């Protein structure tokens, strides 16, 4: 039993990282209806900025603040320069644009920082808490705490601030929001900036567990898509719950399903995506689209 619970704890730690990137995917989808295939690469690029700041001698937490500010500004710039010109275009066009952004950001990171693997500092102390034969690393606790903090800040933003309420209005009905005086274009840019900021947090959490290199977020993006699909693309809370479920499912499958092991764990999110789309396409917490005849 202790071994099973240990796997669950490790799965929750991994799932929290998937949840943070899934949250960024959901935020952009809520505001614009766009599934951003470049979200993982934007997070990776932000992580390189954090690494560069730390390498130049800046304290980690100050480097993180700088990274989040740059990521927010970069997300707004991307929405203004790349996404807004194709606003209202067919869905396939927007998909191609985000895939192109994926390729461009990946190549840009390799050109600036090379494709050589780099170490990224872990902001959390080593060691672990042990009880009843279960070990919970301080790193795992730190990741869970950061994701909980991000979720709490987003809740306060959307429930109790004027900007957040305006963003919710735009996400619900842009035309009506424009009629009551909300600047929809600026709000959409804020949504991209916010999603880029949350994605940057995901990249900074992933990098100490892996090695920093331009392709590090490719696998994480698949798990994030599974989390968002499972929880519902229109539910930020669902993205977090979905991420935790995906993380636990992946860890348990790798530990207890013999033919999966550590090599085929990436198949777990693909199975989850397929199963959800067949059984409940809107996800566990999503709302089914209703069209009037």
PDB file of C-alpha atoms in Angstrom:
ATOM      1  CA  UNK A   1       0.000   0.000   0.000  1.00  0.00           C
ATOM      2  CA  UNK A   2       2.837   2.382   0.823  1.00  0.00           C
ATOM      3  CA  UNK A   3       4.317   1.787  -2.610  1.00  0.00           C
ATOM      4  CA  UNK A   4       0.990   2.614  -4.267  1.00  0.00           C
ATOM      5  CA  UNK A   5       0.620   5.837  -2.277  1.00  0.00           C
ATOM      6  CA  UNK A   6       4.211   6.769  -3.129  1.00  0.00           C
ATOM      7  CA  UNK A   7       3.360   6.475  -6.817  1.00  0.00           C
ATOM      8  CA  UNK A   8       0.265   8.635  -6.294  1.00  0.00           C
ATOM      9  CA  UNK A   9       2.340  11.347  -4.598  1.00  0.00           C
ATOM     10  CA  UNK A  10       4.856  11.347  -7.437  1.00  0.00           C
ATOM     11  CA  UNK A  11       1.998  11.470  -9.921  1.00  0.00           C
ATOM     12  CA  UNK A  12       0.518  14.508  -8.198  1.00  0.00           C
ATOM     13  CA  UNK A  13       3.854  16.309  -8.466  1.00  0.00           C
ATOM     14  CA  UNK A  14       4.103  15.599 -12.194  1.00  0.00           C
ATOM     15  CA  UNK A  15       0.412  16.354 -12.665  1.00  0.00           C
ATOM     16  CA  UNK A  16       0.790  19.798 -11.104  1.00  0.00           C
ATOM     17  CA  UNK A  17       3.301  20.704 -13.830  1.00  0.00           C
ATOM     18  CA  UNK A  18       0.959  19.417 -16.539  1.00  0.00           C
ATOM     19  CA  UNK A  19      -1.844  21.387 -14.902  1.00  0.00           C
ATOM     20  CA  UNK A  20       0.074  24.668 -15.057  1.00  0.00           C
ATOM     21  CA  UNK A  21       0.647  24.379 -18.814  1.00  0.00           C
ATOM     22  CA  UNK A  22      -2.916  23.127 -19.345  1.00  0.00           C
ATOM     23  CA  UNK A  23      -4.120  26.200 -17.478  1.00  0.00           C
ATOM     24  CA  UNK A  24      -2.301  28.405 -19.981  1.00  0.00           C
ATOM     25  CA  UNK A  25      -3.930  26.506 -22.874  1.00  0.00           C
ATOM     26  CA  UNK A  26      -7.369  26.916 -21.328  1.00  0.00           C
ATOM     27  CA  UNK A  27      -6.918  30.646 -20.671  1.00  0.00           C
ATOM     28  CA  UNK A  28      -6.148  31.368 -24.323  1.00  0.00           C
ATOM     29  CA  UNK A  29      -8.972  29.118 -25.506  1.00  0.00           C
ATOM     30  CA  UNK A  30     -11.433  30.841 -23.189  1.00  0.00           C
ATOM     31  CA  UNK A  31     -10.596  34.322 -24.457  1.00  0.00           C
ATOM     32  CA  UNK A  32     -10.038  33.655 -28.148  1.00  0.00           C
ATOM     33  CA  UNK A  33     -11.303  30.167 -28.986  1.00  0.00           C
ATOM     34  CA  UNK A  34      -7.780  29.319 -30.184  1.00  0.00           C
ATOM     35  CA  UNK A  35      -5.959  26.107 -29.301  1.00  0.00           C
ATOM     36  CA  UNK A  36      -2.383  27.366 -29.053  1.00  0.00           C
ATOM     37  CA  UNK A  37      -0.012  24.635 -30.215  1.00  0.00           C
ATOM     38  CA  UNK A  38       2.924  26.943 -29.490  1.00  0.00           C
ATOM     39  CA  UNK A  39       2.157  27.261 -25.775  1.00  0.00           C
ATOM     40  CA  UNK A  40       4.863  24.820 -24.733  1.00  0.00           C
ATOM     41  CA  UNK A  41       7.507  26.559 -26.849  1.00  0.00           C
ATOM     42  CA  UNK A  42       6.575  29.945 -25.411  1.00  0.00           C
ATOM     43  CA  UNK A  43       7.030  28.447 -21.933  1.00  0.00           C
ATOM     44  CA  UNK A  44      10.403  27.031 -22.987  1.00  0.00           C
ATOM     45  CA  UNK A  45      11.550  30.402 -24.336  1.00  0.00           C
ATOM     46  CA  UNK A  46      10.535  32.086 -21.079  1.00  0.00           C
ATOM     47  CA  UNK A  47      12.534  29.486 -19.155  1.00  0.00           C
ATOM     48  CA  UNK A  48      15.622  30.354 -21.181  1.00  0.00           C
ATOM     49  CA  UNK A  49      15.118  34.001 -20.234  1.00  0.00           C
ATOM     50  CA  UNK A  50      15.045  32.966 -16.563  1.00  0.00           C
ATOM     51  CA  UNK A  51      18.180  30.873 -17.072  1.00  0.00           C
ATOM     52  CA  UNK A  52      19.958  33.785 -18.735  1.00  0.00           C
ATOM     53  CA  UNK A  53      19.074  36.085 -15.846  1.00  0.00           C
ATOM     54  CA  UNK A  54      20.352  33.593 -13.278  1.00  0.00           C
ATOM     55  CA  UNK A  55      23.512  32.955 -15.309  1.00  0.00           C
ATOM     56  CA  UNK A  56      24.206  36.697 -15.311  1.00  0.00           C
ATOM     57  CA  UNK A  57      24.221  36.685 -11.495  1.00  0.00           C
ATOM     58  CA  UNK A  58      20.641  37.653 -10.708  1.00  0.00           C
ATOM     59  CA  UNK A  59      19.000  35.917  -7.694  1.00  0.00           C
ATOM     60  CA  UNK A  60      16.559  33.209  -8.773  1.00  0.00           C
ATOM     61  CA  UNK A  61      13.361  34.777  -7.467  1.00  0.00           C
ATOM     62  CA  UNK A  62      14.220  38.166  -8.953  1.00  0.00           C
ATOM     63  CA  UNK A  63      14.998  36.405 -12.240  1.00  0.00           C
ATOM     64  CA  UNK A  64      11.584  34.741 -12.056  1.00  0.00           C
ATOM     65  CA  UNK A  65       9.834  38.102 -11.604  1.00  0.00           C
ATOM     66  CA  UNK A  66      11.709  39.553 -14.583  1.00  0.00           C
ATOM     67  CA  UNK A  67      10.815  36.480 -16.633  1.00  0.00           C
ATOM     68  CA  UNK A  68       7.133  36.738 -15.801  1.00  0.00           C
ATOM     69  CA  UNK A  69       7.060  40.416 -16.758  1.00  0.00           C
ATOM     70  CA  UNK A  70       8.825  39.735 -20.066  1.00  0.00           C
ATOM     71  CA  UNK A  71       6.542  36.761 -20.738  1.00  0.00           C
ATOM     72  CA  UNK A  72       3.443  38.861 -20.125  1.00  0.00           C
ATOM     73  CA  UNK A  73       4.657  41.569 -22.506  1.00  0.00           C
ATOM     74  CA  UNK A  74       5.688  38.953 -25.066  1.00  0.00           C
ATOM     75  CA  UNK A  75       2.284  37.279 -24.968  1.00  0.00           C
ATOM     76  CA  UNK A  76       0.529  40.587 -25.565  1.00  0.00           C
ATOM     77  CA  UNK A  77       2.897  41.366 -28.450  1.00  0.00           C
ATOM     78  CA  UNK A  78       2.244  37.978 -30.072  1.00  0.00           C
ATOM     79  CA  UNK A  79      -1.505  38.524 -29.894  1.00  0.00           C
ATOM     80  CA  UNK A  80      -1.173  41.977 -31.421  1.00  0.00           C
ATOM     81  CA  UNK A  81       1.305  41.172 -34.199  1.00  0.00           C
ATOM     82  CA  UNK A  82       0.608  37.528 -35.104  1.00  0.00           C
ATOM     83  CA  UNK A  83      -2.855  36.519 -33.901  1.00  0.00           C
ATOM     84  CA  UNK A  84      -4.962  39.638 -34.403  1.00  0.00           C
ATOM     85  CA  UNK A  85      -4.309  39.874 -38.174  1.00  0.00           C
ATOM     86  CA  UNK A  86      -5.891  36.406 -38.624  1.00  0.00           C
ATOM     87  CA  UNK A  87      -8.756  37.029 -36.201  1.00  0.00           C
ATOM     88  CA  UNK A  88     -11.932  35.643 -37.735  1.00  0.00           C
ATOM     89  CA  UNK A  89     -10.012  33.475 -40.221  1.00  0.00           C
ATOM     90  CA  UNK A  90     -10.934  29.784 -40.703  1.00  0.00           C
ATOM     91  CA  UNK A  91      -9.867  27.509 -37.856  1.00  0.00           C
ATOM     92  CA  UNK A  92      -7.325  25.710 -40.043  1.00  0.00           C
ATOM     93  CA  UNK A  93      -5.601  29.021 -40.756  1.00  0.00           C
ATOM     94  CA  UNK A  94      -5.234  29.773 -37.060  1.00  0.00           C
ATOM     95  CA  UNK A  95      -3.951  26.238 -36.387  1.00  0.00           C
ATOM     96  CA  UNK A  96      -1.301  26.707 -39.075  1.00  0.00           C
ATOM     97  CA  UNK A  97      -0.305  30.068 -37.566  1.00  0.00           C
ATOM     98  CA  UNK A  98       0.190  28.565 -34.080  1.00  0.00           C
ATOM     99  CA  UNK A  99       2.117  25.599 -35.523  1.00  0.00           C
ATOM    100  CA  UNK A 100       4.292  28.064 -37.417  1.00  0.00           C
ATOM    101  CA  UNK A 101       4.829  29.991 -34.184  1.00  0.00           C
ATOM    102  CA  UNK A 102       5.828  26.689 -32.534  1.00  0.00           C
ATOM    103  CA  UNK A 103       8.517  26.092 -35.164  1.00  0.00           C
ATOM    104  CA  UNK A 104       9.756  29.682 -35.118  1.00  0.00           C
ATOM    105  CA  UNK A 105      10.104  29.938 -31.329  1.00  0.00           C
ATOM    106  CA  UNK A 106      11.861  26.552 -31.154  1.00  0.00           C
ATOM    107  CA  UNK A 107      14.332  27.568 -33.860  1.00  0.00           C
ATOM    108  CA  UNK A 108      14.867  30.997 -32.289  1.00  0.00           C
ATOM    109  CA  UNK A 109      15.731  29.458 -28.923  1.00  0.00           C
ATOM    110  CA  UNK A 110      18.210  27.090 -30.585  1.00  0.00           C
ATOM    111  CA  UNK A 111      19.769  29.958 -32.528  1.00  0.00           C
ATOM    112  CA  UNK A 112      20.141  32.208 -29.467  1.00  0.00           C
ATOM    113  CA  UNK A 113      21.146  29.640 -26.835  1.00  0.00           C
ATOM    114  CA  UNK A 114      22.146  26.640 -29.021  1.00  0.00           C
ATOM    115  CA  UNK A 115      20.644  23.165 -28.682  1.00  0.00           C
ATOM    116  CA  UNK A 116      23.163  22.080 -26.049  1.00  0.00           C
ATOM    117  CA  UNK A 117      21.638  20.838 -22.788  1.00  0.00           C
ATOM    118  CA  UNK A 118      21.875  23.222 -19.841  1.00  0.00           C
ATOM    119  CA  UNK A 119      21.301  22.769 -16.119  1.00  0.00           C
ATOM    120  CA  UNK A 120      18.555  24.829 -14.530  1.00  0.00           C
ATOM    121  CA  UNK A 121      18.615  25.622 -10.796  1.00  0.00           C
ATOM    122  CA  UNK A 122      15.947  24.116  -8.585  1.00  0.00           C
ATOM    123  CA  UNK A 123      14.345  26.840  -6.451  1.00  0.00           C
ATOM    124  CA  UNK A 124      13.232  24.324  -3.838  1.00  0.00           C
ATOM    125  CA  UNK A 125      15.484  22.658  -1.256  1.00  0.00           C
ATOM    126  CA  UNK A 126      16.488  19.027  -1.451  1.00  0.00           C
ATOM    127  CA  UNK A 127      15.279  16.426   0.997  1.00  0.00           C
ATOM    128  CA  UNK A 128      11.837  15.090   1.741  1.00  0.00           C
ATOM    129  CA  UNK A 129       9.204  14.588   4.391  1.00  0.00           C
ATOM    130  CA  UNK A 130       8.690  10.948   5.350  1.00  0.00           C
ATOM    131  CA  UNK A 131       5.717   9.409   7.074  1.00  0.00           C
ATOM    132  CA  UNK A 132       4.301   5.868   7.104  1.00  0.00           C
ATOM    133  CA  UNK A 133       6.815   4.747   4.512  1.00  0.00           C
ATOM    134  CA  UNK A 134       5.868   7.549   2.087  1.00  0.00           C
ATOM    135  CA  UNK A 135       8.404  10.148   1.011  1.00  0.00           C
ATOM    136  CA  UNK A 136       7.218  13.535  -0.237  1.00  0.00           C
ATOM    137  CA  UNK A 137      10.022  15.630  -1.670  1.00  0.00           C
ATOM    138  CA  UNK A 138      10.220  19.331  -0.880  1.00  0.00           C
ATOM    139  CA  UNK A 139      10.399  19.876  -4.636  1.00  0.00           C
ATOM    140  CA  UNK A 140       7.044  18.114  -5.084  1.00  0.00           C
ATOM    141  CA  UNK A 141       5.519  20.158  -2.283  1.00  0.00           C
ATOM    142  CA  UNK A 142       6.924  23.320  -3.829  1.00  0.00           C
ATOM    143  CA  UNK A 143       5.456  22.535  -7.259  1.00  0.00           C
ATOM    144  CA  UNK A 144       2.043  21.784  -5.759  1.00  0.00           C
ATOM    145  CA  UNK A 145       2.216  24.973  -3.710  1.00  0.00           C
ATOM    146  CA  UNK A 146       3.116  27.126  -6.720  1.00  0.00           C
ATOM    147  CA  UNK A 147       0.274  25.707  -8.817  1.00  0.00           C
ATOM    148  CA  UNK A 148      -2.167  26.230  -5.938  1.00  0.00           C
ATOM    149  CA  UNK A 149      -0.931  29.824  -5.580  1.00  0.00           C
ATOM    150  CA  UNK A 150      -1.365  30.485  -9.319  1.00  0.00           C
ATOM    151  CA  UNK A 151      -4.869  29.044  -9.234  1.00  0.00           C
ATOM    152  CA  UNK A 152      -5.748  31.164  -6.190  1.00  0.00           C
ATOM    153  CA  UNK A 153      -4.443  34.353  -7.800  1.00  0.00           C
ATOM    154  CA  UNK A 154      -6.412  33.652 -10.977  1.00  0.00           C
ATOM    155  CA  UNK A 155      -9.552  33.075  -8.917  1.00  0.00           C
ATOM    156  CA  UNK A 156      -9.125  36.422  -7.160  1.00  0.00           C
ATOM    157  CA  UNK A 157      -8.390  38.135 -10.488  1.00  0.00           C
ATOM    158  CA  UNK A 158     -11.490  36.798 -12.241  1.00  0.00           C
ATOM    159  CA  UNK A 159     -13.865  37.133  -9.303  1.00  0.00           C
ATOM    160  CA  UNK A 160     -12.920  40.378  -7.573  1.00  0.00           C
ATOM    161  CA  UNK A 161     -11.094  42.715  -9.966  1.00  0.00           C
ATOM    162  CA  UNK A 162     -12.435  44.978 -12.679  1.00  0.00           C
ATOM    163  CA  UNK A 163      -9.925  43.685 -15.196  1.00  0.00           C
ATOM    164  CA  UNK A 164     -10.798  40.074 -14.426  1.00  0.00           C
ATOM    165  CA  UNK A 165     -14.527  40.686 -14.695  1.00  0.00           C
ATOM    166  CA  UNK A 166     -13.945  42.412 -18.035  1.00  0.00           C
ATOM    167  CA  UNK A 167     -11.946  39.440 -19.249  1.00  0.00           C
ATOM    168  CA  UNK A 168     -14.746  37.100 -18.233  1.00  0.00           C
ATOM    169  CA  UNK A 169     -17.262  39.265 -20.085  1.00  0.00           C
ATOM    170  CA  UNK A 170     -15.140  39.168 -23.246  1.00  0.00           C
ATOM    171  CA  UNK A 171     -14.717  35.409 -22.949  1.00  0.00           C
ATOM    172  CA  UNK A 172     -18.487  34.954 -22.613  1.00  0.00           C
ATOM    173  CA  UNK A 173     -19.686  37.355 -25.318  1.00  0.00           C
ATOM    174  CA  UNK A 174     -17.222  39.710 -27.053  1.00  0.00           C
ATOM    175  CA  UNK A 175     -19.930  41.577 -28.961  1.00  0.00           C
ATOM    176  CA  UNK A 176     -21.930  42.390 -25.834  1.00  0.00           C
ATOM    177  CA  UNK A 177     -18.763  43.318 -23.953  1.00  0.00           C
ATOM    178  CA  UNK A 178     -17.868  45.795 -26.696  1.00  0.00           C
ATOM    179  CA  UNK A 179     -21.322  47.361 -26.481  1.00  0.00           C
ATOM    180  CA  UNK A 180     -20.900  48.120 -22.765  1.00  0.00           C
ATOM    181  CA  UNK A 181     -17.575  49.855 -23.342  1.00  0.00           C
ATOM    182  CA  UNK A 182     -15.029  47.093 -22.735  1.00  0.00           C
ATOM    183  CA  UNK A 183     -12.013  47.337 -25.039  1.00  0.00           C
ATOM    184  CA  UNK A 184     -12.144  43.814 -26.435  1.00  0.00           C
ATOM    185  CA  UNK A 185      -8.869  44.007 -28.363  1.00  0.00           C
ATOM    186  CA  UNK A 186      -6.878  45.082 -25.332  1.00  0.00           C
ATOM    187  CA  UNK A 187      -8.598  42.461 -23.181  1.00  0.00           C
ATOM    188  CA  UNK A 188      -7.702  39.688 -25.627  1.00  0.00           C
ATOM    189  CA  UNK A 189      -4.089  40.858 -25.543  1.00  0.00           C
ATOM    190  CA  UNK A 190      -4.196  40.749 -21.737  1.00  0.00           C
ATOM    191  CA  UNK A 191      -5.494  37.182 -21.969  1.00  0.00           C
ATOM    192  CA  UNK A 192      -2.540  36.145 -24.124  1.00  0.00           C
ATOM    193  CA  UNK A 193      -0.162  37.903 -21.766  1.00  0.00           C
ATOM    194  CA  UNK A 194      -1.688  36.168 -18.762  1.00  0.00           C
ATOM    195  CA  UNK A 195      -1.522  32.760 -20.448  1.00  0.00           C
ATOM    196  CA  UNK A 196       2.111  33.324 -21.400  1.00  0.00           C
ATOM    197  CA  UNK A 197       2.884  34.219 -17.790  1.00  0.00           C
ATOM    198  CA  UNK A 198       1.253  31.041 -16.476  1.00  0.00           C
ATOM    199  CA  UNK A 199       3.072  29.034 -19.145  1.00  0.00           C
ATOM    200  CA  UNK A 200       6.373  30.555 -18.016  1.00  0.00           C
ATOM    201  CA  UNK A 201       5.708  29.226 -14.516  1.00  0.00           C
ATOM    202  CA  UNK A 202       5.225  25.768 -16.024  1.00  0.00           C
ATOM    203  CA  UNK A 203       8.535  25.950 -17.873  1.00  0.00           C
ATOM    204  CA  UNK A 204      10.423  27.070 -14.772  1.00  0.00           C
ATOM    205  CA  UNK A 205       8.905  24.148 -12.830  1.00  0.00           C
ATOM    206  CA  UNK A 206       9.773  21.614 -15.539  1.00  0.00           C
ATOM    207  CA  UNK A 207      13.362  22.672 -16.250  1.00  0.00           C
ATOM    208  CA  UNK A 208      14.923  21.533 -12.921  1.00  0.00           C
ATOM    209  CA  UNK A 209      13.382  18.067 -13.387  1.00  0.00           C
ATOM    210  CA  UNK A 210      14.582  17.755 -16.974  1.00  0.00           C
ATOM    211  CA  UNK A 211      17.467  19.474 -18.708  1.00  0.00           C
ATOM    212  CA  UNK A 212      16.925  22.865 -20.287  1.00  0.00           C
ATOM    213  CA  UNK A 213      16.966  22.547 -24.068  1.00  0.00           C
ATOM    214  CA  UNK A 214      14.703  23.813 -26.873  1.00  0.00           C
ATOM    215  CA  UNK A 215      12.685  20.588 -27.168  1.00  0.00           C
ATOM    216  CA  UNK A 216      12.038  20.039 -23.459  1.00  0.00           C
ATOM    217  CA  UNK A 217       8.349  21.035 -23.515  1.00  0.00           C
ATOM    218  CA  UNK A 218       7.287  18.784 -26.409  1.00  0.00           C
ATOM    219  CA  UNK A 219       6.272  15.851 -24.228  1.00  0.00           C
ATOM    220  CA  UNK A 220       4.848  18.096 -21.511  1.00  0.00           C
ATOM    221  CA  UNK A 221       2.566  19.744 -24.088  1.00  0.00           C
ATOM    222  CA  UNK A 222       0.991  16.378 -24.906  1.00  0.00           C
ATOM    223  CA  UNK A 223       0.193  15.796 -21.230  1.00  0.00           C
ATOM    224  CA  UNK A 224      -1.130  19.359 -20.951  1.00  0.00           C
ATOM    225  CA  UNK A 225      -3.461  18.792 -23.902  1.00  0.00           C
ATOM    226  CA  UNK A 226      -4.706  15.609 -22.225  1.00  0.00           C
ATOM    227  CA  UNK A 227      -5.296  17.529 -18.981  1.00  0.00           C
ATOM    228  CA  UNK A 228      -7.183  20.330 -20.737  1.00  0.00           C
ATOM    229  CA  UNK A 229      -9.245  17.842 -22.737  1.00  0.00           C
ATOM    230  CA  UNK A 230     -10.087  15.824 -19.649  1.00  0.00           C
ATOM    231  CA  UNK A 231     -10.979  18.810 -17.484  1.00  0.00           C
ATOM    232  CA  UNK A 232     -12.629  20.827 -20.244  1.00  0.00           C
ATOM    233  CA  UNK A 233     -11.128  23.548 -22.418  1.00  0.00           C
ATOM    234  CA  UNK A 234     -13.496  26.140 -20.959  1.00  0.00           C
ATOM    235  CA  UNK A 235     -12.732  25.335 -17.304  1.00  0.00           C
ATOM    236  CA  UNK A 236      -9.511  26.559 -15.624  1.00  0.00           C
ATOM    237  CA  UNK A 237     -10.304  24.506 -12.522  1.00  0.00           C
ATOM    238  CA  UNK A 238     -10.941  21.518 -14.758  1.00  0.00           C
ATOM    239  CA  UNK A 239      -7.489  21.953 -16.319  1.00  0.00           C
ATOM    240  CA  UNK A 240      -5.880  21.711 -12.881  1.00  0.00           C
ATOM    241  CA  UNK A 241      -7.929  18.674 -11.847  1.00  0.00           C
ATOM    242  CA  UNK A 242      -7.305  17.088 -15.233  1.00  0.00           C
ATOM    243  CA  UNK A 243      -3.570  17.646 -14.900  1.00  0.00           C
ATOM    244  CA  UNK A 244      -3.461  15.949 -11.505  1.00  0.00           C
ATOM    245  CA  UNK A 245      -5.485  12.997 -12.815  1.00  0.00           C
ATOM    246  CA  UNK A 246      -3.273  12.636 -15.882  1.00  0.00           C
ATOM    247  CA  UNK A 247      -0.131  12.765 -13.742  1.00  0.00           C
ATOM    248  CA  UNK A 248      -1.373  10.073 -11.369  1.00  0.00           C
ATOM    249  CA  UNK A 249      -2.667   7.892 -14.225  1.00  0.00           C
ATOM    250  CA  UNK A 250       0.647   8.118 -16.060  1.00  0.00           C
ATOM    251  CA  UNK A 251       2.680   7.264 -12.976  1.00  0.00           C
ATOM    252  CA  UNK A 252       0.478   4.317 -11.951  1.00  0.00           C
ATOM    253  CA  UNK A 253       0.386   2.945 -15.489  1.00  0.00           C
ATOM    254  CA  UNK A 254       4.168   3.101 -15.727  1.00  0.00           C
ATOM    255  CA  UNK A 255       4.578   1.380 -12.370  1.00  0.00           C
ATOM    256  CA  UNK A 256       1.901  -1.329 -12.528  1.00  0.00           C
ATOM    257  CA  UNK A 257       1.193  -2.029 -16.219  1.00  0.00           C
ATOM    258  CA  UNK A 258       4.082  -4.195 -17.326  1.00  0.00           C
ATOM    259  CA  UNK A 259       4.159  -3.526 -21.061  1.00  0.00           C
ATOM    260  CA  UNK A 260       3.980   0.258 -20.557  1.00  0.00           C
ATOM    261  CA  UNK A 261       6.851   0.835 -18.156  1.00  0.00           C
ATOM    262  CA  UNK A 262       8.792   4.056 -18.549  1.00  0.00           C
ATOM    263  CA  UNK A 263       9.031   3.867 -22.344  1.00  0.00           C
ATOM    264  CA  UNK A 264       5.340   3.898 -23.301  1.00  0.00           C
ATOM    265  CA  UNK A 265       3.978   6.247 -20.627  1.00  0.00           C
ATOM    266  CA  UNK A 266       3.497   8.918 -23.271  1.00  0.00           C
ATOM    267  CA  UNK A 267       0.723   6.717 -24.663  1.00  0.00           C
ATOM    268  CA  UNK A 268      -1.357   7.299 -21.512  1.00  0.00           C
ATOM    269  CA  UNK A 269      -2.329  10.914 -22.345  1.00  0.00           C
ATOM    270  CA  UNK A 270      -3.140   9.900 -25.917  1.00  0.00           C
ATOM    271  CA  UNK A 271      -5.511   7.218 -24.642  1.00  0.00           C
ATOM    272  CA  UNK A 272      -7.089   9.755 -22.268  1.00  0.00           C
ATOM    273  CA  UNK A 273      -7.589  12.278 -25.086  1.00  0.00           C
ATOM    274  CA  UNK A 274      -9.200   9.676 -27.331  1.00  0.00           C
ATOM    275  CA  UNK A 275     -11.415   8.331 -24.552  1.00  0.00           C
ATOM    276  CA  UNK A 276     -12.662  11.755 -23.495  1.00  0.00           C
ATOM    277  CA  UNK A 277     -13.397  12.845 -27.057  1.00  0.00           C
ATOM    278  CA  UNK A 278     -15.428   9.695 -27.639  1.00  0.00           C
ATOM    279  CA  UNK A 279     -17.345   9.657 -24.337  1.00  0.00           C
ATOM    280  CA  UNK A 280     -17.574  13.277 -23.128  1.00  0.00           C
ATOM    281  CA  UNK A 281     -16.062  15.722 -25.647  1.00  0.00           C
ATOM    282  CA  UNK A 282     -16.616  18.772 -23.425  1.00  0.00           C
ATOM    283  CA  UNK A 283     -14.550  17.223 -20.605  1.00  0.00           C
ATOM    284  CA  UNK A 284     -15.433  16.586 -16.981  1.00  0.00           C
ATOM    285  CA  UNK A 285     -16.088  20.236 -16.101  1.00  0.00           C
ATOM    286  CA  UNK A 286     -16.742  21.703 -19.517  1.00  0.00           C
ATOM    287  CA  UNK A 287     -20.075  22.831 -20.898  1.00  0.00           C
ATOM    288  CA  UNK A 288     -21.523  21.253 -24.000  1.00  0.00           C
ATOM    289  CA  UNK A 289     -22.068  23.683 -26.854  1.00  0.00           C
ATOM    290  CA  UNK A 290     -25.748  24.214 -27.628  1.00  0.00           C
ATOM    291  CA  UNK A 291     -26.811  25.561 -30.994  1.00  0.00           C
ATOM    292  CA  UNK A 292     -30.274  26.841 -31.713  1.00  0.00           C
ATOM    293  CA  UNK A 293     -31.886  25.747 -34.907  1.00  0.00           C
TER     294      UNK A 293
END
